[in-house]
Short mmCIF file of C-alpha atoms and ligand atoms in Angstrom, two decimals:
data_model
loop_
_atom_site.label_atom_id
_atom_site.label_comp_id
_atom_site.label_asym_id
_atom_site.label_seq_id
_atom_site.Cartn_x
_atom_site.Cartn_y
_atom_site.Cartn_z
CA UNK A 23 82.97 103.49 97.91
CA UNK A 24 86.25 101.51 98.02
CA UNK A 25 89.10 103.45 96.50
CA UNK A 26 91.75 100.96 95.31
CA UNK A 27 95.01 102.81 94.47
CA UNK A 28 95.46 101.18 91.05
CA UNK A 29 95.11 102.36 87.47
CA UNK A 30 92.73 99.51 86.73
CA UNK A 31 90.45 100.77 89.52
CA UNK A 32 90.66 104.37 88.23
CA UNK A 33 89.77 103.36 84.72
CA UNK A 34 86.88 101.26 85.89
CA UNK A 35 85.48 104.10 87.92
CA UNK A 36 86.00 106.50 84.97
CA UNK A 37 84.08 104.22 82.49
CA UNK A 38 81.33 103.57 85.08
CA UNK A 39 80.84 107.32 85.78
CA UNK A 40 81.37 108.92 82.30
CA UNK A 41 77.86 108.21 80.93
CA UNK A 42 76.61 110.54 83.74
CA UNK A 43 79.22 113.27 83.05
CA UNK A 44 76.90 115.23 80.80
CA UNK A 45 73.59 117.03 81.73
CA UNK A 46 72.98 114.60 84.63
CA UNK A 47 76.18 115.84 86.31
CA UNK A 48 75.39 119.51 85.68
CA UNK A 49 71.95 119.29 87.30
CA UNK A 50 72.74 117.00 90.21
CA UNK A 51 76.39 117.56 91.17
CA UNK A 52 75.60 119.96 94.08
CA UNK A 53 73.77 117.27 96.00
CA UNK A 54 75.58 115.49 98.80
CA UNK A 55 73.57 112.25 98.92
CA UNK A 56 75.97 110.69 101.35
CA UNK A 57 77.86 107.51 101.02
CA UNK A 58 76.42 104.07 101.08
CA UNK A 59 79.01 101.58 102.29
CA UNK A 60 80.77 100.05 99.37
CA UNK A 61 78.81 102.02 96.75
CA UNK A 62 80.09 104.82 94.58
CA UNK A 63 78.04 108.06 94.41
CA UNK A 64 75.97 108.46 91.24
CA UNK A 65 76.09 112.21 90.75
CA UNK A 66 79.85 112.97 91.08
CA UNK A 67 82.83 111.05 89.69
CA UNK A 68 84.90 110.53 92.90
CA UNK A 69 87.94 110.47 90.64
CA UNK A 70 89.90 112.99 92.68
CA UNK A 71 92.09 110.52 94.65
CA UNK A 72 93.39 108.93 91.42
CA UNK A 73 93.80 112.35 89.71
CA UNK A 74 95.74 113.71 92.62
CA UNK A 75 98.03 110.61 92.62
CA UNK A 76 98.62 110.96 88.86
CA UNK A 77 97.25 107.47 88.29
CA UNK A 78 95.15 109.00 85.65
CA UNK A 79 95.43 112.49 84.32
CA UNK A 80 92.98 115.27 83.46
CA UNK A 81 93.54 114.97 79.74
CA UNK A 82 92.32 111.29 79.86
CA UNK A 83 89.26 112.21 81.96
CA UNK A 84 88.28 115.17 79.67
CA UNK A 85 88.92 113.01 76.58
CA UNK A 86 86.64 110.25 77.95
CA UNK A 87 83.93 112.85 78.74
CA UNK A 88 84.06 114.26 75.18
CA UNK A 89 83.98 110.75 73.69
CA UNK A 90 80.57 110.26 75.32
CA UNK A 91 79.05 113.69 75.33
CA UNK A 92 78.93 116.80 73.24
CA UNK A 93 81.27 119.72 74.39
CA UNK A 94 78.07 121.52 75.46
CA UNK A 95 76.62 118.66 77.53
CA UNK A 96 79.96 117.99 79.31
CA UNK A 97 80.80 121.65 79.73
CA UNK A 98 80.13 121.70 83.52
CA UNK A 99 82.07 118.50 84.19
CA UNK A 100 85.02 119.66 82.11
CA UNK A 101 85.00 123.05 83.84
CA UNK A 102 85.25 121.33 87.15
CA UNK A 103 88.29 119.34 86.09
CA UNK A 104 89.76 122.66 84.88
CA UNK A 105 89.27 124.07 88.42
CA UNK A 106 91.86 121.52 89.56
CA UNK A 107 94.31 122.57 86.81
CA UNK A 108 93.62 126.29 87.50
CA UNK A 109 94.42 125.93 91.18
CA UNK A 110 97.65 124.14 90.42
CA UNK A 111 98.72 126.85 87.92
CA UNK A 112 97.66 129.59 90.32
CA UNK A 113 99.71 128.18 93.22
CA UNK A 114 102.69 127.58 90.92
CA UNK A 115 102.72 131.32 90.16
CA UNK A 116 102.20 132.30 93.82
CA UNK A 117 104.26 129.82 95.80
CA UNK A 118 104.51 132.12 98.79
CA UNK A 119 100.87 131.13 99.58
CA UNK A 120 102.07 127.63 100.34
CA UNK A 121 104.93 128.74 102.47
CA UNK A 122 102.64 131.20 104.36
CA UNK A 123 100.16 128.38 104.90
CA UNK A 124 102.95 126.20 106.42
CA UNK A 125 104.17 129.05 108.60
CA UNK A 126 100.63 130.06 109.77
CA UNK A 127 99.66 126.38 110.44
CA UNK A 128 102.79 125.89 112.55
CA UNK A 129 102.07 129.17 114.50
CA UNK A 130 98.42 128.07 114.97
CA UNK A 131 99.56 124.71 116.35
CA UNK A 132 102.01 126.49 118.71
CA UNK A 133 99.31 128.84 119.88
CA UNK A 134 96.89 126.10 120.52
CA UNK A 135 99.52 124.22 122.57
CA UNK A 136 99.36 127.12 125.03
CA UNK A 137 95.57 127.49 125.14
CA UNK A 138 93.47 124.75 126.82
CA UNK A 139 90.02 126.16 125.70
CA UNK A 140 91.32 126.28 122.07
CA UNK A 141 92.52 122.70 122.37
CA UNK A 142 89.08 121.67 123.58
CA UNK A 143 87.26 123.46 120.70
CA UNK A 144 89.69 121.92 118.14
CA UNK A 145 89.25 118.42 119.60
CA UNK A 146 85.45 118.72 119.53
CA UNK A 147 85.71 119.72 115.84
CA UNK A 148 88.05 116.96 114.68
CA UNK A 149 86.28 114.31 116.72
CA UNK A 150 82.78 115.20 115.56
CA UNK A 151 81.57 116.46 118.94
CA UNK A 152 80.47 120.04 118.17
CA UNK A 153 76.73 119.28 118.38
CA UNK A 154 76.23 120.62 114.90
CA UNK A 155 74.79 117.36 113.45
CA UNK A 156 75.87 118.02 109.75
CA UNK A 157 79.37 119.03 110.71
CA UNK A 158 79.89 116.07 113.04
CA UNK A 159 78.53 113.80 110.38
CA UNK A 160 81.10 115.08 107.82
CA UNK A 161 83.87 114.77 110.34
CA UNK A 162 83.15 111.15 110.87
CA UNK A 163 82.70 110.47 107.15
CA UNK A 164 85.96 112.16 106.28
CA UNK A 165 87.91 110.11 108.87
CA UNK A 166 86.18 106.84 107.86
CA UNK A 167 86.26 107.14 104.06
CA UNK A 168 88.90 109.76 103.13
CA UNK A 169 86.44 111.56 100.85
CA UNK A 170 83.87 114.39 101.22
CA UNK A 171 81.58 115.78 98.54
CA UNK A 172 82.55 119.22 97.31
CA UNK A 173 79.56 120.94 98.86
CA UNK A 174 80.27 119.29 102.16
CA UNK A 175 83.85 120.56 102.00
CA UNK A 176 82.52 124.09 101.40
CA UNK A 177 80.01 123.94 104.34
CA UNK A 178 82.52 122.24 106.57
CA UNK A 179 85.17 124.89 105.94
CA UNK A 180 82.68 127.75 106.36
CA UNK A 181 81.38 126.34 109.70
CA UNK A 182 84.99 125.81 110.82
CA UNK A 183 86.01 129.33 110.10
CA UNK A 184 82.94 131.44 110.88
CA UNK A 185 80.79 129.53 113.33
CA UNK A 186 83.49 127.60 115.29
CA UNK A 187 85.97 130.43 114.82
CA UNK A 188 88.86 128.12 114.51
CA UNK A 189 92.06 128.97 112.51
CA UNK A 190 91.51 128.05 108.83
CA UNK A 191 94.99 126.56 108.55
CA UNK A 192 94.16 123.98 111.22
CA UNK A 193 91.07 122.98 109.18
CA UNK A 194 93.06 122.78 105.94
CA UNK A 195 95.61 120.55 107.82
CA UNK A 196 92.81 118.35 109.17
CA UNK A 197 91.63 117.86 105.50
CA UNK A 198 95.19 117.15 104.29
CA UNK A 199 95.63 114.55 106.99
CA UNK A 200 92.48 112.58 105.99
CA UNK A 201 91.58 113.30 102.32
CA UNK A 202 92.71 110.65 99.83
CA UNK A 203 92.80 113.44 97.25
CA UNK A 204 94.69 115.84 99.60
CA UNK A 205 96.19 118.38 97.27
CA UNK A 206 98.29 121.41 98.19
CA UNK A 207 96.75 123.61 95.55
CA UNK A 208 93.06 122.64 95.63
CA UNK A 209 92.90 122.35 99.36
CA UNK A 210 94.85 125.54 100.37
CA UNK A 211 93.17 127.73 97.78
CA UNK A 212 89.69 126.38 98.44
CA UNK A 213 89.97 127.04 102.17
CA UNK A 214 91.32 130.54 101.30
CA UNK A 215 88.37 130.96 98.90
CA UNK A 216 85.83 130.10 101.62
CA UNK A 217 87.58 132.49 104.05
CA UNK A 218 87.68 135.39 101.61
CA UNK A 219 91.47 135.33 101.01
CA UNK A 220 91.38 133.97 97.41
CA UNK A 221 88.76 136.22 95.90
CA UNK A 222 89.63 139.10 98.29
CA UNK A 223 86.65 140.02 100.51
CA UNK A 224 84.25 137.36 99.08
CA UNK A 225 83.41 134.62 101.56
CA UNK A 226 81.23 131.54 101.56
CA UNK A 227 78.53 131.37 104.26
CA UNK A 228 77.10 127.92 105.04
CA UNK A 229 73.28 128.17 105.65
CA UNK A 230 71.10 125.58 107.38
CA UNK A 231 68.43 125.79 104.64
CA UNK A 232 70.93 125.22 101.89
CA UNK A 233 72.46 122.22 103.74
CA UNK A 234 69.02 120.68 104.24
CA UNK A 235 68.10 121.18 100.64
CA UNK A 236 71.24 119.56 99.18
CA UNK A 237 71.40 116.77 101.73
CA UNK A 238 67.77 115.80 101.34
CA UNK A 239 68.59 112.42 99.83
CA UNK A 240 70.88 111.24 102.65
CA UNK A 241 69.82 107.83 104.01
CA UNK A 242 68.72 109.39 107.34
CA UNK A 243 67.07 112.41 105.75
CA UNK A 244 68.40 116.00 105.45
CA UNK A 245 71.28 116.95 107.68
CA UNK A 246 70.65 119.49 110.45
CA UNK A 247 72.90 122.43 111.10
CA UNK A 248 71.48 124.52 113.87
CA UNK A 249 73.27 127.51 115.44
CA UNK A 250 75.23 128.65 112.39
CA UNK A 251 76.29 132.27 112.28
CA UNK A 252 74.53 134.46 109.69
CA UNK A 253 77.54 136.62 108.88
CA UNK A 254 80.90 135.70 107.30
CA UNK A 255 83.26 138.63 107.54
CA UNK A 256 86.36 138.07 105.31
CA UNK A 257 89.60 136.98 106.84
CA UNK A 258 92.47 139.34 106.36
CA UNK A 259 96.23 138.70 105.96
CA UNK A 260 99.18 141.02 106.16
CA UNK A 261 101.23 139.40 103.45
CA UNK A 262 100.81 139.92 99.76
CA UNK A 263 101.47 137.08 97.34
CA UNK A 264 102.77 138.64 94.20
CA UNK A 265 102.70 136.60 91.01
CA UNK A 266 106.04 135.09 90.04
CA UNK A 267 107.23 134.10 86.60
CA UNK A 268 106.13 130.63 85.79
CA UNK A 269 109.17 128.47 85.04
CA UNK A 270 108.04 125.20 83.48
CA UNK A 271 110.49 122.58 82.26
CA UNK A 272 110.82 122.31 78.50
CA UNK A 273 110.08 119.06 76.70
CA UNK A 274 113.25 117.00 77.40
CA UNK A 275 115.53 116.82 74.42
CA UNK A 276 116.99 113.55 73.05
CA UNK A 277 120.23 113.99 75.12
CA UNK A 278 118.22 113.78 78.32
CA UNK A 279 117.61 110.21 77.50
CA UNK A 280 120.93 109.43 75.84
CA UNK A 281 122.07 107.10 78.70
CA UNK A 282 120.12 104.74 80.85
CA UNK A 283 117.84 106.61 83.18
CA UNK A 284 115.68 105.94 86.23
CA UNK A 285 111.97 106.85 86.29
CA UNK A 286 111.11 108.25 89.74
CA UNK A 287 107.40 107.96 90.73
CA UNK A 288 105.97 109.91 93.66
CA UNK A 289 102.69 110.81 95.44
CA UNK A 290 101.55 113.14 92.68
CA UNK A 291 102.96 111.09 89.75
CA UNK A 292 102.44 107.47 90.69
CA UNK A 293 101.98 105.93 87.25
CA UNK A 294 104.02 105.93 84.10
CA UNK A 295 100.91 105.56 81.94
CA UNK A 296 99.97 109.20 81.61
CA UNK A 297 103.63 110.13 80.76
CA UNK A 298 105.09 110.48 77.39
CA UNK A 299 108.40 108.56 77.66
CA UNK A 300 110.42 108.34 74.45
CA UNK A 301 112.35 105.31 75.60
CA UNK A 302 111.97 102.82 78.46
CA UNK A 303 113.78 103.50 81.79
CA UNK A 304 116.48 101.14 83.06
CA UNK A 305 115.22 101.44 86.59
CA UNK A 306 112.02 102.58 88.37
CA UNK A 307 112.24 104.28 91.80
CA UNK A 308 109.38 104.72 94.19
CA UNK A 309 109.47 107.76 96.44
CA UNK A 310 106.21 107.88 98.52
CA UNK A 311 106.16 110.64 101.08
CA UNK A 312 102.57 110.78 102.52
CA UNK A 313 103.78 111.75 105.98
CA UNK A 314 105.18 114.99 104.65
CA UNK A 315 101.72 116.55 104.25
CA UNK A 316 101.41 117.46 107.94
CA UNK A 317 103.30 117.41 111.20
CA UNK A 318 100.23 115.67 112.67
CA UNK A 319 99.15 112.07 112.39
CA UNK A 320 97.99 111.09 108.87
CA UNK A 321 94.73 109.15 108.59
CA UNK A 322 95.31 105.44 107.74
CA UNK A 323 93.16 105.57 104.58
CA UNK A 324 94.91 108.60 103.22
CA UNK A 325 98.37 107.29 104.04
CA UNK A 326 97.80 103.87 102.60
CA UNK A 327 96.18 105.13 99.43
CA UNK A 328 99.12 107.47 98.71
CA UNK A 329 101.79 104.92 99.51
CA UNK A 330 100.15 102.02 97.78
CA UNK A 331 99.49 104.09 94.64
CA UNK A 332 103.25 104.70 94.33
CA UNK A 333 104.27 101.16 95.23
CA UNK A 334 101.81 99.64 92.73
CA UNK A 335 102.65 102.17 90.02
CA UNK A 336 106.35 101.35 90.45
CA UNK A 337 105.78 97.64 90.26
CA UNK A 338 103.57 97.93 87.17
CA UNK A 339 106.11 100.26 85.43
CA UNK A 340 108.92 97.86 86.24
CA UNK A 341 106.93 95.00 84.79
CA UNK A 342 105.96 96.99 81.67
CA UNK A 343 109.53 97.99 80.99
CA UNK A 344 111.12 94.73 82.12
CA UNK A 345 113.47 96.55 84.56
CA UNK A 346 114.31 96.59 88.21
CA UNK A 347 112.34 98.55 90.87
CA UNK A 348 113.80 100.20 93.99
CA UNK A 349 112.42 102.10 96.90
CA UNK A 350 113.87 105.48 97.91
CA UNK A 351 113.14 105.77 101.63
CA UNK A 352 113.01 109.30 103.26
CA UNK A 353 116.20 108.64 105.25
CA UNK A 354 118.18 107.16 102.35
CA UNK A 355 120.58 108.84 99.92
CA UNK A 356 119.30 109.04 96.39
CA UNK A 357 122.84 109.48 94.84
CA UNK A 358 123.93 106.24 96.55
CA UNK A 359 120.82 104.38 95.31
CA UNK A 360 121.53 105.54 91.78
CA UNK A 361 125.17 104.70 91.89
CA UNK A 362 124.45 101.24 93.22
CA UNK A 363 122.16 100.66 90.28
CA UNK A 364 124.65 102.06 87.78
CA UNK A 365 122.31 104.88 86.71
CA UNK A 366 123.05 108.62 86.55
CA UNK A 367 119.99 110.15 84.92
CA UNK A 368 116.48 110.49 86.46
CA UNK A 369 113.18 111.51 84.89
CA UNK A 370 110.12 112.28 87.07
CA UNK A 371 106.59 113.62 86.74
CA UNK A 372 106.58 117.33 87.49
CA UNK A 373 106.62 118.18 91.20
CA UNK A 374 104.16 121.02 91.77
CA UNK A 375 104.32 123.37 94.79
CA UNK A 376 103.39 121.39 97.88
CA UNK A 377 104.70 118.84 100.38
CA UNK A 378 105.85 116.27 97.95
CA UNK A 379 108.07 118.87 96.28
CA UNK A 380 109.29 120.11 99.67
CA UNK A 381 110.17 116.57 100.69
CA UNK A 382 112.00 115.52 97.52
CA UNK A 383 113.55 118.69 96.21
CA UNK A 384 116.51 118.88 98.61
CA UNK A 385 118.08 115.95 96.79
CA UNK A 386 116.56 116.54 93.33
CA UNK A 387 117.20 120.22 93.01
CA UNK A 388 120.96 119.94 92.41
CA UNK A 389 120.33 117.16 89.85
CA UNK A 390 117.79 119.34 88.05
CA UNK A 391 120.20 122.15 87.96
CA UNK A 392 123.03 119.96 86.67
CA UNK A 393 120.78 118.42 84.01
CA UNK A 394 120.96 114.88 85.45
CA UNK A 395 117.28 115.05 86.32
CA UNK A 396 114.36 116.15 84.16
CA UNK A 397 110.75 116.85 85.17
CA UNK A 398 107.99 115.82 82.79
CA UNK A 399 104.91 117.94 82.53
CA UNK A 400 101.68 117.13 80.62
CA UNK A 401 100.70 119.36 77.71
CA UNK A 402 97.33 120.29 79.26
CA UNK A 403 99.08 121.69 82.39
CA UNK A 404 101.66 123.43 80.07
CA UNK A 405 98.95 125.09 78.06
CA UNK A 406 96.62 125.96 81.02
CA UNK A 407 98.89 127.03 83.95
CA UNK A 408 100.04 130.34 82.30
CA UNK A 409 96.38 131.37 82.06
CA UNK A 410 95.85 130.95 85.85
CA UNK A 411 97.01 134.44 86.59
CA UNK A 412 93.98 135.67 88.59
CA UNK A 413 90.39 134.39 88.79
CA UNK A 414 89.13 131.10 87.31
CA UNK A 415 87.30 133.10 84.62
CA UNK A 416 90.57 133.72 82.78
CA UNK A 417 90.98 129.96 82.36
CA UNK A 418 87.33 129.17 81.79
CA UNK A 419 86.98 131.39 78.71
CA UNK A 420 90.00 129.65 77.19
CA UNK A 421 88.95 126.02 77.78
CA UNK A 422 87.80 125.39 74.20
CA UNK A 423 91.07 126.90 72.78
CA UNK A 424 93.20 124.89 75.17
CA UNK A 425 91.48 121.66 74.28
CA UNK A 426 91.94 122.39 70.60
CA UNK A 427 95.64 123.29 71.15
CA UNK A 428 96.30 120.15 73.06
CA UNK A 429 94.34 117.89 70.69
CA UNK A 430 91.80 116.71 73.36
CA UNK A 431 88.74 116.02 71.27
CA UNK A 432 87.29 112.76 72.56
CA UNK A 433 89.00 110.73 69.90
CA UNK A 434 91.93 109.54 72.02
CA UNK A 435 89.99 107.55 74.56
CA UNK A 436 90.36 104.12 73.19
CA UNK A 437 94.08 104.56 72.73
CA UNK A 438 94.85 106.19 76.05
CA UNK A 439 92.68 104.20 78.46
CA UNK A 440 95.02 101.30 78.95
CA UNK A 441 95.78 99.59 82.19
C1 LIG B 525 87.54 123.39 101.52
C2 LIG B 525 87.79 122.54 100.23
C3 LIG B 525 88.91 121.70 100.24
C4 LIG B 525 89.15 120.99 99.03
N1 LIG B 525 90.34 120.15 99.03
C5 LIG B 525 90.62 119.45 97.95
C6 LIG B 525 91.74 118.63 97.90
O1 LIG B 525 92.56 118.54 98.83
N2 LIG B 525 92.00 117.92 96.73
C7 LIG B 525 91.15 117.96 95.67
O2 LIG B 525 91.34 117.27 94.70
N3 LIG B 525 90.05 118.73 95.73
C8 LIG B 525 89.73 119.47 96.79
N4 LIG B 525 88.66 120.26 96.79
C9 LIG B 525 87.85 120.38 95.59
C10 LIG B 525 86.64 119.47 95.40
O3 LIG B 525 85.91 119.44 96.55
C11 LIG B 525 87.10 118.01 95.05
O4 LIG B 525 88.00 118.02 94.01
C12 LIG B 525 85.87 117.19 94.65
O5 LIG B 525 84.94 117.17 95.63
C13 LIG B 525 86.32 115.75 94.28
O6 LIG B 525 85.23 114.90 94.14
P1 LIG B 525 84.90 114.28 92.70
O7 LIG B 525 86.12 113.62 92.15
O8 LIG B 525 83.73 113.49 92.94
O9 LIG B 525 84.57 115.58 91.86
P2 LIG B 525 83.72 115.78 90.52
O10 LIG B 525 82.59 116.71 90.78
O11 LIG B 525 83.37 114.47 89.93
O12 LIG B 525 84.72 116.55 89.58
C14 LIG B 525 85.66 115.90 88.73
C15 LIG B 525 87.14 116.40 89.05
O13 LIG B 525 87.20 117.77 88.89
C16 LIG B 525 88.09 118.36 89.88
N5 LIG B 525 87.25 119.20 90.76
C17 LIG B 525 85.95 119.24 90.89
N6 LIG B 525 85.59 120.29 91.69
C18 LIG B 525 86.69 120.93 92.03
C19 LIG B 525 86.96 122.12 92.79
N7 LIG B 525 85.96 122.78 93.34
N8 LIG B 525 88.23 122.47 92.89
C20 LIG B 525 89.24 121.79 92.32
N9 LIG B 525 89.03 120.72 91.56
C21 LIG B 525 87.75 120.26 91.44
C22 LIG B 525 88.55 117.16 90.73
O14 LIG B 525 89.77 116.76 90.32
C23 LIG B 525 87.49 116.11 90.53
O15 LIG B 525 87.89 114.82 90.66
C24 LIG B 525 88.33 121.02 97.90
C25 LIG B 525 87.17 121.89 98.00
C26 LIG B 525 86.93 122.57 99.14
C27 LIG B 525 85.68 123.49 99.13
#
């Protein structure tokens, strides 16, 4: 499938998929039928790249599902969308997990630099030369398309950790370098989940029979995965990650917009459309930072999708508001850019824990502290994140209440789905 980093493409994919977001999704979503050049998959939405980039948001997707299906029929699809929100809220309350991932990844890279046999095993894995047909197939698919089915991601991570015995942080880094939807929360926490670090002691074991069953519809027949281990002992870590108080920005008061402001769009908030802006900005700034996701080389597809989403989102916001657009390059000074444009205030989509935040915060943090910058957070995240204290169940049982609280009923689709 071709992923075009625009809102029009996201909405087109949403409306194409949504008739299948009911019972058909629940019964078929676990099948990895493979990708046919140019075609979208039928059993899953493939909306994750646009959701990650903030080109559309979860509220719009859930609203569209409820407009076409009963809450019961779309329950499974909506729950999956809530997994994404849950992971974000969880990482937001345990930010040390992200820092520990960065530290452990850097240590794993340094260790590998000293160990020739480790380098060889790693190269075989990331170049699709392990000899495990299914694993090598997914490696090539990931590099070529920037997307993998959820089940393939689970099998891949399990084989990486337990059969190939490679460091999980190197696998998570490989995903971040190539996935169009690369997301600090969903990726880090899913890898931790497979390895037994998220639900402590509970691991995910990839089995050949399961892979064959759920890849039976691939063009070349079921994928083979010979030689997999039959045991998946949980990984252990020394560090604890205690929950921290969730500090979410309030809804900006009128004074926050009392003078002309710049809207700053970034890799996780690349469109103004899902935002609730009380008045038009005087300037739109694009701040794409796809290279910040890894010290390694970022795949072309992932880099281009992330950058183009921000560039296109900025252009379309500037057109919609009839204002100027500027690019904030990594090496440039934001304060100078603002002063040249005669603007002092900045509003931006919320920056969750992850690399985009790490890359932009050094310049934005003092402005947020001084009140010259405000972060904008969607009501669905605001209502759900506090519930993401431990396991997903704590969120799942509240989905109905959260949707009622945030007014997501399926009635808003026509109004919200605008290019
Ligand atoms: C090891 C591993 C790494 C992953 N890394 C990422 C990542 O970097 N970014 C990312 O967005 N997802 C990640 N996921 C979660 C999931 O695989 C993808 O969100 C999903 O495959 C996207 O495809 P889709 O849009 O067709 O999903 P659909 O099945 O159509 O689901 C709709 C939406 O719900 C959300 N969603 C569905 N399943 C999950 C899930 N298990 N966890 C979190 N959100 C979910 C996604 O936003 C998705 O777009 C990872 C999963 C694993 C096991």
